[in-house]
CSV table of C-alpha atoms in Angstrom, one decimal:
chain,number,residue,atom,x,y,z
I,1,UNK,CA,29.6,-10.2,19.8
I,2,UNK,CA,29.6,-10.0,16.1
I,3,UNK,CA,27.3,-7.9,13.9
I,4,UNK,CA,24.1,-8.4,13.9
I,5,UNK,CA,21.4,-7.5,11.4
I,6,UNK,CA,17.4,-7.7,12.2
I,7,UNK,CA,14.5,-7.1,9.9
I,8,UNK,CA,11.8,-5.8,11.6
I,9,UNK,CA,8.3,-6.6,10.6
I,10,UNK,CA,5.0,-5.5,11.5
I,11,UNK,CA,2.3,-8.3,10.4
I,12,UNK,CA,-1.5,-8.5,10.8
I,13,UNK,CA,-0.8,-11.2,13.5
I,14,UNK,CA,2.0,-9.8,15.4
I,15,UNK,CA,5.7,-9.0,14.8
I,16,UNK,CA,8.2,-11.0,13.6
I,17,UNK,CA,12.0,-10.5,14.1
I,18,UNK,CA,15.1,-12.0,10.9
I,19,UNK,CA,18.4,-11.9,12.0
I,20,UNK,CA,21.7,-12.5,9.7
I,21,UNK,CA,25.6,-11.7,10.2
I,22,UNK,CA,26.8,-8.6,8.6
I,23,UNK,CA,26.9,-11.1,5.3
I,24,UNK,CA,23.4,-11.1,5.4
I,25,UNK,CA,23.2,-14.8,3.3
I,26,UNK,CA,21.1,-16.3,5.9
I,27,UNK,CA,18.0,-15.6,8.1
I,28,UNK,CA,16.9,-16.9,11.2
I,29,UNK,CA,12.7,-16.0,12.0
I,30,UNK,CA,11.6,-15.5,15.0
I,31,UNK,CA,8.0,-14.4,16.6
I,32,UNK,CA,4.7,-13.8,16.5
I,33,UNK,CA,5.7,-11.4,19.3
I,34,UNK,CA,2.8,-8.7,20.9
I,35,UNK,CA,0.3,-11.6,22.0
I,36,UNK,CA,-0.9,-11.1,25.1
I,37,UNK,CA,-3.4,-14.0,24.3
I,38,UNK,CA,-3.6,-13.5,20.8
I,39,UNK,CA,-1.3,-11.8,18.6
I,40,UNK,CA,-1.9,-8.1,18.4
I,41,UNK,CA,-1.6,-6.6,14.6
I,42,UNK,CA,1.7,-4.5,14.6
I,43,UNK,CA,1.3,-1.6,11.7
I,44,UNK,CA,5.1,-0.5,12.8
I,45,UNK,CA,7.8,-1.8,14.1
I,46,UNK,CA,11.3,-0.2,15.0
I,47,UNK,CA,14.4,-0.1,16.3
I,48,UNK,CA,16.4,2.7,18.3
I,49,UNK,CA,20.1,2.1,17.1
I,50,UNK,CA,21.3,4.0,20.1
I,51,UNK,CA,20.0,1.8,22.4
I,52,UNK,CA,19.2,-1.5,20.7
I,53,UNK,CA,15.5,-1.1,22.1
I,54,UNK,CA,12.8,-2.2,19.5
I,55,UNK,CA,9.5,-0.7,19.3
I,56,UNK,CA,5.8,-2.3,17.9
I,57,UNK,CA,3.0,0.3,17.5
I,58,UNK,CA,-0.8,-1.6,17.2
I,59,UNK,CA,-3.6,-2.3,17.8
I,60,UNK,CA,-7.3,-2.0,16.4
I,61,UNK,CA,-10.8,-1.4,18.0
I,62,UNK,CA,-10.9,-4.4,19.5
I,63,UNK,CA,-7.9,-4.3,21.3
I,64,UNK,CA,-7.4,-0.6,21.6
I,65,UNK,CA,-3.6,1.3,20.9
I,66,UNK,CA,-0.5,0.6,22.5
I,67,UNK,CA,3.7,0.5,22.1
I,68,UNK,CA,5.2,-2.1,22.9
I,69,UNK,CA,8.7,-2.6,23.9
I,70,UNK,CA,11.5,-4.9,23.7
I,71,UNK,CA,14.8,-4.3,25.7
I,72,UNK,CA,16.5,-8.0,24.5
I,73,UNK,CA,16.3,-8.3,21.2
I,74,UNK,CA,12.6,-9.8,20.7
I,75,UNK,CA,13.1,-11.9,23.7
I,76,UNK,CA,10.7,-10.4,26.0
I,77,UNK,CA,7.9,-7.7,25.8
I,78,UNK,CA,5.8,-5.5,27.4
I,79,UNK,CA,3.8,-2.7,27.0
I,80,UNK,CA,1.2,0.5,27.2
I,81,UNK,CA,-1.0,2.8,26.3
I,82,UNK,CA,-0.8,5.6,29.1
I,83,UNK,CA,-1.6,8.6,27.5
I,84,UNK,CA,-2.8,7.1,24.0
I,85,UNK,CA,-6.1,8.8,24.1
I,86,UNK,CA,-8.1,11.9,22.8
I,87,UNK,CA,-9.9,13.8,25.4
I,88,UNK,CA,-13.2,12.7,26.7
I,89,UNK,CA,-16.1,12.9,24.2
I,90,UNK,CA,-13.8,12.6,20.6
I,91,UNK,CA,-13.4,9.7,18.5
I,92,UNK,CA,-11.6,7.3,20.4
I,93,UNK,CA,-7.8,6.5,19.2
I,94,UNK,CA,-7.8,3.0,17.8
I,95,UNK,CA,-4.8,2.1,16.7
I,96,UNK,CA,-1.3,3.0,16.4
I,97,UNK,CA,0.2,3.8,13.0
I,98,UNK,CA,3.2,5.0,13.0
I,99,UNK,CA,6.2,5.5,15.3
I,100,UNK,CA,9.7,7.7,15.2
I,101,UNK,CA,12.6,7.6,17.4
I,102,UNK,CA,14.4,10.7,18.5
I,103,UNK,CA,17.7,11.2,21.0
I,104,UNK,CA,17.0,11.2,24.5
I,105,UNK,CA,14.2,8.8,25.1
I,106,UNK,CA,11.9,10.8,23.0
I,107,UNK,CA,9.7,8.5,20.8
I,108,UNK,CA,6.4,10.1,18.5
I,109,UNK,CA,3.1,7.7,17.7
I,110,UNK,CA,1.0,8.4,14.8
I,111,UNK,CA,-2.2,7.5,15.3
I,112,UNK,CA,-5.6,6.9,13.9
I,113,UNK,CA,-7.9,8.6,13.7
I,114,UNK,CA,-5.2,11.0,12.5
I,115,UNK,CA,-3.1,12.7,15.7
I,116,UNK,CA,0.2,12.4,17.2
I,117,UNK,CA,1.8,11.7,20.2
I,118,UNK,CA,5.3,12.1,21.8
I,119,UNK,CA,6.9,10.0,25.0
I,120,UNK,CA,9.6,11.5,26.7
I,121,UNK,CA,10.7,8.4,28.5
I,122,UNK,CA,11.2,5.8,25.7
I,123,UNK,CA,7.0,4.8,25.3
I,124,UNK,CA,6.3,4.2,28.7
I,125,UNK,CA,3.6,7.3,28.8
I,126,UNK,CA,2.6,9.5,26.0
I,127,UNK,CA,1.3,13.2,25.8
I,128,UNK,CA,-1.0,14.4,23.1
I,129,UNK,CA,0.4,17.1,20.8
I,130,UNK,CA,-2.9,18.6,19.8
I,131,UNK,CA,-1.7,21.8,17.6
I,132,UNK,CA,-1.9,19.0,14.8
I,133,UNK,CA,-5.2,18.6,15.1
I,134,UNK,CA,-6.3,22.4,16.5
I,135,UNK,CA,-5.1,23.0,12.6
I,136,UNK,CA,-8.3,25.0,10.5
I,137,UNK,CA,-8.2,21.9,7.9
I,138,UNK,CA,-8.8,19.9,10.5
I,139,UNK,CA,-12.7,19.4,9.5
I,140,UNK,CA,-12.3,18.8,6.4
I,141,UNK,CA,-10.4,16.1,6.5
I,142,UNK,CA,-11.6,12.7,4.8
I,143,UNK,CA,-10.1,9.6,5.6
I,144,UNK,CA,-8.1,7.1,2.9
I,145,UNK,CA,-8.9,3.4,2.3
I,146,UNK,CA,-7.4,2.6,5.4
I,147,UNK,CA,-9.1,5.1,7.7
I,148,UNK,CA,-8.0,8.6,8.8
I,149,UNK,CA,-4.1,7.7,9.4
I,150,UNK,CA,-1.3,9.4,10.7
I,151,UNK,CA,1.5,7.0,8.9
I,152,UNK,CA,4.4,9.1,7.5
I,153,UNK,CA,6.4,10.3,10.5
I,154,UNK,CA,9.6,12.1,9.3
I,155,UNK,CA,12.1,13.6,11.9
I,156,UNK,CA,15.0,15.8,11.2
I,157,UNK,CA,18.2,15.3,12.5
I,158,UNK,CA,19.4,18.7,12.4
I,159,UNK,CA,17.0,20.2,13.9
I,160,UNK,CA,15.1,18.6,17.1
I,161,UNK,CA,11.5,20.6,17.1
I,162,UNK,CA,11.2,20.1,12.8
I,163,UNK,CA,8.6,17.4,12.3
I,164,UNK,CA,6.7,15.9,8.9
I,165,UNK,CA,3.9,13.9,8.9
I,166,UNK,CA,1.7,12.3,6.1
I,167,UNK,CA,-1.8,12.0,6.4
I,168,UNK,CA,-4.5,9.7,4.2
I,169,UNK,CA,-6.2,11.8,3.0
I,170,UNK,CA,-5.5,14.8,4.4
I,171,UNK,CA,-2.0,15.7,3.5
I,172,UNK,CA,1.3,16.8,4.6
I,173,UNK,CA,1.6,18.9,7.0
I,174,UNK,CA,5.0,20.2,9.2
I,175,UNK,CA,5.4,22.1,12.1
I,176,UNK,CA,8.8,23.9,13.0
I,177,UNK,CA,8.2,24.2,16.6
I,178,UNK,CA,8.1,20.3,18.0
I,179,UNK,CA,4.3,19.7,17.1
I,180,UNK,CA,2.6,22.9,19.0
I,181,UNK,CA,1.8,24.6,15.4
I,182,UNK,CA,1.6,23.1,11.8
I,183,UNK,CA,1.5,24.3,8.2
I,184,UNK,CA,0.3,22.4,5.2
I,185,UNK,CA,3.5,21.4,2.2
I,186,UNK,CA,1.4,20.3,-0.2
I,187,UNK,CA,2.0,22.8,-3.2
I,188,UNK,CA,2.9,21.5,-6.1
I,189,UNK,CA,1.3,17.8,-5.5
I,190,UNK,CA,-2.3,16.8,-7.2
I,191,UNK,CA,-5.3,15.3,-6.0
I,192,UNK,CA,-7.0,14.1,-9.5
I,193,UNK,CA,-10.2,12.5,-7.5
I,194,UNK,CA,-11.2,16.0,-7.4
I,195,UNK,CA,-13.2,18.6,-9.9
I,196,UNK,CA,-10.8,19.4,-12.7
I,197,UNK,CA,-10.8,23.4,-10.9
I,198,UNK,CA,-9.3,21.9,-8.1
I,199,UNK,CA,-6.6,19.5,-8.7
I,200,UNK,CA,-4.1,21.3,-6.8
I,201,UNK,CA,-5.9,22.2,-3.3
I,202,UNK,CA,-3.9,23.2,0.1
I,203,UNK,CA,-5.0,20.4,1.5
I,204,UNK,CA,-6.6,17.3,0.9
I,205,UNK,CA,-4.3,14.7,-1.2
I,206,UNK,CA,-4.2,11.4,0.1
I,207,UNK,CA,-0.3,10.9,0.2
I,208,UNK,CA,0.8,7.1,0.7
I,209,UNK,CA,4.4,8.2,2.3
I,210,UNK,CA,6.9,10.3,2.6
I,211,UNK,CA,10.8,9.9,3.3
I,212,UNK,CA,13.6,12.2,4.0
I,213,UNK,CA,16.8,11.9,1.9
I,214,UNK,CA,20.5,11.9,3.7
I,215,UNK,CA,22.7,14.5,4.1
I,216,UNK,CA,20.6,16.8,2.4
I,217,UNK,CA,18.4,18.8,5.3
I,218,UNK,CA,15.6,20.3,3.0
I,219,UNK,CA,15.2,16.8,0.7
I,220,UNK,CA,12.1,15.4,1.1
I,221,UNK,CA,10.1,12.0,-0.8
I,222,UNK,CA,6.6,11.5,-1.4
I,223,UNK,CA,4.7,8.8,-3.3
I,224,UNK,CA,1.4,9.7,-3.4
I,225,UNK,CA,-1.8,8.5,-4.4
I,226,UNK,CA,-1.4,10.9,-7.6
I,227,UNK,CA,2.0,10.4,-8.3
I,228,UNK,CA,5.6,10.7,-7.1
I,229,UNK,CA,7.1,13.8,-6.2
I,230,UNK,CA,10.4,15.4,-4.5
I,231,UNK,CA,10.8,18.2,-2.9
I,232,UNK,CA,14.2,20.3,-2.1
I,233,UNK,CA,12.7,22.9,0.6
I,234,UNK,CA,11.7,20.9,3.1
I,235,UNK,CA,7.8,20.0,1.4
I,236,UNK,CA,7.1,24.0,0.6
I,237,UNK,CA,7.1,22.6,-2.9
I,238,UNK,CA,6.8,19.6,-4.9
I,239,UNK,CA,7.8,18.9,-8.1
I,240,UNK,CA,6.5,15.3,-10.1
I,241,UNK,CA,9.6,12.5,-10.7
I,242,UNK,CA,7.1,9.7,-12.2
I,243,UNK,CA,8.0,10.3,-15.7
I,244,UNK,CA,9.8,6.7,-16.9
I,245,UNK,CA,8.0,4.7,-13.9
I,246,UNK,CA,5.5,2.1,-15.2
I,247,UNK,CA,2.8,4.0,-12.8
I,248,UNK,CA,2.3,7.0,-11.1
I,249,UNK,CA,0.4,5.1,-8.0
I,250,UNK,CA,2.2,3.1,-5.1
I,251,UNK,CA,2.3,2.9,-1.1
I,252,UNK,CA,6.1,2.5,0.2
I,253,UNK,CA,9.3,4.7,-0.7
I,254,UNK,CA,12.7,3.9,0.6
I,255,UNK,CA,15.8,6.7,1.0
I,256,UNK,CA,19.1,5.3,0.2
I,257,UNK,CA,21.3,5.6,3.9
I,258,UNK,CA,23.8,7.7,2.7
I,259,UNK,CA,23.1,8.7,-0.8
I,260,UNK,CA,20.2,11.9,-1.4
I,261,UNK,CA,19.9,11.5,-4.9
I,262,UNK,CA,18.9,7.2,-4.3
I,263,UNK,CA,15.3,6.6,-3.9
I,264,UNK,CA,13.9,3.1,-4.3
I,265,UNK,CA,10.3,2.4,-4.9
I,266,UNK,CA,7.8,-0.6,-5.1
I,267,UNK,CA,5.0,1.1,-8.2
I,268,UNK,CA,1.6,-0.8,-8.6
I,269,UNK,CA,-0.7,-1.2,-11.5
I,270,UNK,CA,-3.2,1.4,-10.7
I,271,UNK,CA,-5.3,2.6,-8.1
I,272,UNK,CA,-8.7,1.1,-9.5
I,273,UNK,CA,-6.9,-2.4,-11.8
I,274,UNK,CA,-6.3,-4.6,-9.0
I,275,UNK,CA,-3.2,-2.5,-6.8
I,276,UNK,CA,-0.6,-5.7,-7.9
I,277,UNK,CA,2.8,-5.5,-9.5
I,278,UNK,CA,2.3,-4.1,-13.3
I,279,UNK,CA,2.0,-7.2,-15.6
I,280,UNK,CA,2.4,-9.2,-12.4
I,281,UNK,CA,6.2,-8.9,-12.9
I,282,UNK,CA,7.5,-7.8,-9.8
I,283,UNK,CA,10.3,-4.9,-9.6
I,284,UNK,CA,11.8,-2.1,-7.6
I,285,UNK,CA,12.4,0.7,-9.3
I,286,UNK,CA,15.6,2.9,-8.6
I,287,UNK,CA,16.7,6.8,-9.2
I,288,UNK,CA,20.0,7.6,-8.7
I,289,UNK,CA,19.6,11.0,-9.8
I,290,UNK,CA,16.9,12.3,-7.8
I,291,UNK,CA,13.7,11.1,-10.1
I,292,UNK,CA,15.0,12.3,-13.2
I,293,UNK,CA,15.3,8.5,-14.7
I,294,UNK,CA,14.5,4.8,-13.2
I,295,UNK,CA,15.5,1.6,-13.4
I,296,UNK,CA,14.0,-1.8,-12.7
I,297,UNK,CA,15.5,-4.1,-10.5
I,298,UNK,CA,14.1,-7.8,-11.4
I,299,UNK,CA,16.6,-10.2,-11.0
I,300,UNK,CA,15.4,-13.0,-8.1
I,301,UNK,CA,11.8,-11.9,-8.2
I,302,UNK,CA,8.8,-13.9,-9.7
I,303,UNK,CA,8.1,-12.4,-13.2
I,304,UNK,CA,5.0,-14.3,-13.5
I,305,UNK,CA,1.8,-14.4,-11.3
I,306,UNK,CA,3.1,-11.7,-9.1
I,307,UNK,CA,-0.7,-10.4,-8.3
I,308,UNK,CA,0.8,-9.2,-4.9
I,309,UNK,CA,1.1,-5.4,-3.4
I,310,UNK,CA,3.6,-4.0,-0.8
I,311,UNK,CA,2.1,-1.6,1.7
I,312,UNK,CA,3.4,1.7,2.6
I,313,UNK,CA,5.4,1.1,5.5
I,314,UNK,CA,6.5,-2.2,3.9
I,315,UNK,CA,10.2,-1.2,2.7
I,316,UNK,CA,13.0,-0.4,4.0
I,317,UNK,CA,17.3,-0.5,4.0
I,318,UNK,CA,19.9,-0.9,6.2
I,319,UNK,CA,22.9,1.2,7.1
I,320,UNK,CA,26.0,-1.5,5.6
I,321,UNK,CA,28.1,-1.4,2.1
I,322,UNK,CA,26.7,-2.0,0.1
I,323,UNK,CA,23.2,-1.2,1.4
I,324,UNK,CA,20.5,-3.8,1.9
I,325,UNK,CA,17.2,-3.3,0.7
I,326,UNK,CA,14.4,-5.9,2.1
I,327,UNK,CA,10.1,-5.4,1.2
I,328,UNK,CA,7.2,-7.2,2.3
I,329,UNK,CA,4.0,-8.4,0.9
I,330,UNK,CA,0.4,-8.2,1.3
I,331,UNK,CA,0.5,-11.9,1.1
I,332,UNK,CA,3.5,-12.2,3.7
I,333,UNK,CA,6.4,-12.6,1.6
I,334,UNK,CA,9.9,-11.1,2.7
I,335,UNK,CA,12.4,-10.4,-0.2
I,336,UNK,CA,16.3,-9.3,0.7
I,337,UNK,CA,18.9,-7.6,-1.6
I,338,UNK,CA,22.2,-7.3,-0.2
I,339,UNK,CA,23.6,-5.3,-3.1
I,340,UNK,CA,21.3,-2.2,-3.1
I,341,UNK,CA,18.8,-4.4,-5.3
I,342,UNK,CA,20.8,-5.7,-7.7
I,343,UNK,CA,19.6,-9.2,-7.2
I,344,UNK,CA,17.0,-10.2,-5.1
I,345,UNK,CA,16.3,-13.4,-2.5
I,346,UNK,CA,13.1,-14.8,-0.8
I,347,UNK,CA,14.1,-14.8,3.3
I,348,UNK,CA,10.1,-15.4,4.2
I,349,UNK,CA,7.1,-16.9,3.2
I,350,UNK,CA,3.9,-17.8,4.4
I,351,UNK,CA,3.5,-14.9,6.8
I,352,UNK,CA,0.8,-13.2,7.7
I,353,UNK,CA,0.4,-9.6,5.6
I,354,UNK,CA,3.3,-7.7,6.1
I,355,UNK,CA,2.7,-4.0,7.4
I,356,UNK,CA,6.1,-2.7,8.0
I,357,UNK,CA,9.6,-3.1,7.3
I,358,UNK,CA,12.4,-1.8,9.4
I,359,UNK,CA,15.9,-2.5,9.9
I,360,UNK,CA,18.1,-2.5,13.0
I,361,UNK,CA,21.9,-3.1,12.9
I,362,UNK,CA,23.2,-4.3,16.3
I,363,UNK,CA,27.1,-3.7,16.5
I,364,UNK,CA,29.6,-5.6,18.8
């Protein structure tokens, strides 16, 4: 079997599945997948590149949570919500966010309102890992434009019980001990919606994502709703890298697969003039040296008219040389670069909105 590479997207009407040769020239769609009757919305979709299993995390208040799993490559589905839900009494969980996929059948679901969840047999049942929301904050926190959302999930690779999440608008927050305690990492990052005395609170900022950086243990992303920050101790600190971007506000971050220092992001306009590319040119913007200068990467993208956005879960690369970088749009638009964004194709249209982007590389 040759190489196989498959964008994964998460839509407002289901999930949809692109597949290429390791060329990556051209892209067959598939789906709506996750329709019972009617096609679920799919904030996150992923793949487990030890297994080949794909994951879809939905749902909304209508419908209730749920994972849902695909063993064949998109050909077939199925799945559940066994143990996606608070205890008797709270808020009820309405939707999955966010999903992570660890060694050994272990798979975490963020969750909204904010909480997470672990499976320990590859999203069949799921167990509530309350120390996250036992934390004191916990009260005060207020929830983004998109609700109270758990949608960062960062695992690290190194180190089995060392879990980030983001948190609109609450924060991030880590625990070191596989979700039973947690400590807010949010030092250093502002929140400039509040009083002037209090720009800099524990707690409280309305991060947009977060991303860890390869080969680097303690390297940490975050674009925020207040700007764009790195950290180098695992999120105890944060120090700004906006300077030379045309904004300070986006949603969706994307590490590099095997380079720390590589960041690519998707900046918008503003957070109250419209949330579309700035001058409705559309660009990614890359550091190669950590934050400390950017670049725009236009060439292939509309530099006219582009009044679109790209959501935070709505970028992402895959694994090859050099690495491909794929985004989607709020108007379901799917662009691919298969030189680490040095020129740019359109490989979808006319989707619905495009939540997520995730790659999966199947090899022979």
């Amino acid at each position: 079997m040759a190489r196989k590479v498959l964008v994964l997207l998460g839509t407002k009407k289901g999930a949809f599945i692109l597949e290429s040769g390791a060329a990556r020239r051209d892209w067959a769609l598939r789906g709506p997948f996750c329709d019972s009757e009617s096609p679920w919305p799919m904030n996150h979709v992923v793949g487990d590149a030890a297994t080949g299993r794909i994951y879809a995390g939905g749902g909304n208040e209508w419908f209730g949570p749920a994972v849902w799993q695909s063993d064949d490559l998109g050909e077939s589905w199925r799945h559940s919500s066994r143990g996606l839900a608070y205890a008797a009494g709270e808020t009820p969980v309405k939707a999955v966010w966010s999903l992570a996929v660890a060694p050994g059948g272990r798979l975490y679901a963020g969750v909204e309102p904010a909480g997470l969840f672990r499976s320990q047999d590859a999203g069949e049942s799921f167990t509530h890992l309350d120390g996250l929301q036992q934390h004191p904050s916990r009260p005060e926190w207020n929830p983004g434009g998109a609700g109270l959302i758990l949608h960062s999930l960062v695992l690290d690779p190194d180190d089995a019980e060392s879990v980030w999440v983001g948190i609109s608008a609450a924060g991030v927050f880590h625990s070191a001990d596989g979700g039973r305690s947690w400590t807010a990492r949010n030092r250093g990052t502002r929140a400039d919606y509040n009083p002037e005395d209090q720009r800099y609170p524990e707690h409280g900022q309305c991060v947009h994502c977060v991303v860890k950086a390869p080969g680097l243990r303690h390297r940490l992303y975050q674009q925020n709703h207040c700007g764009m920050y790195r950290s180098d101790d695992g999120g105890a600190t944060w120090q700004s890298i906006e300077r030379g971007l045309p904004s300070s506000f986006g949603f969706p971050a994307a590490a590099h697969p095997r380079d720390p220092d590589t960041l690519f992001l998707v900046p918008l306009n503003g957070d109250v003039r419209g949330r579309y590319m700035p001058e409705a040119k559309a660009a990614v913007w890359r550091t190669r040296d950590g934050g400390a200068s950017w670049t725009a990467l236009r060439q292939g993208l509309p530099q006219q008219n582009a009044y679109f956005n790209v959501l935070r879960q709505a970028i992402a690369t895959d694994p090859l040389e050099p690495a491909g970088l794929y985004f989607g749009t709020g108007s379901g638009e799917l662009y691919a670069s298969a030189d680490e964004g040095e020129t740019w194709a359109r490989i979808a249209e006319h989707l619905p909105a495009i939540t997520s982007v995730e790659t999966l590389v199947v090899e022979p």
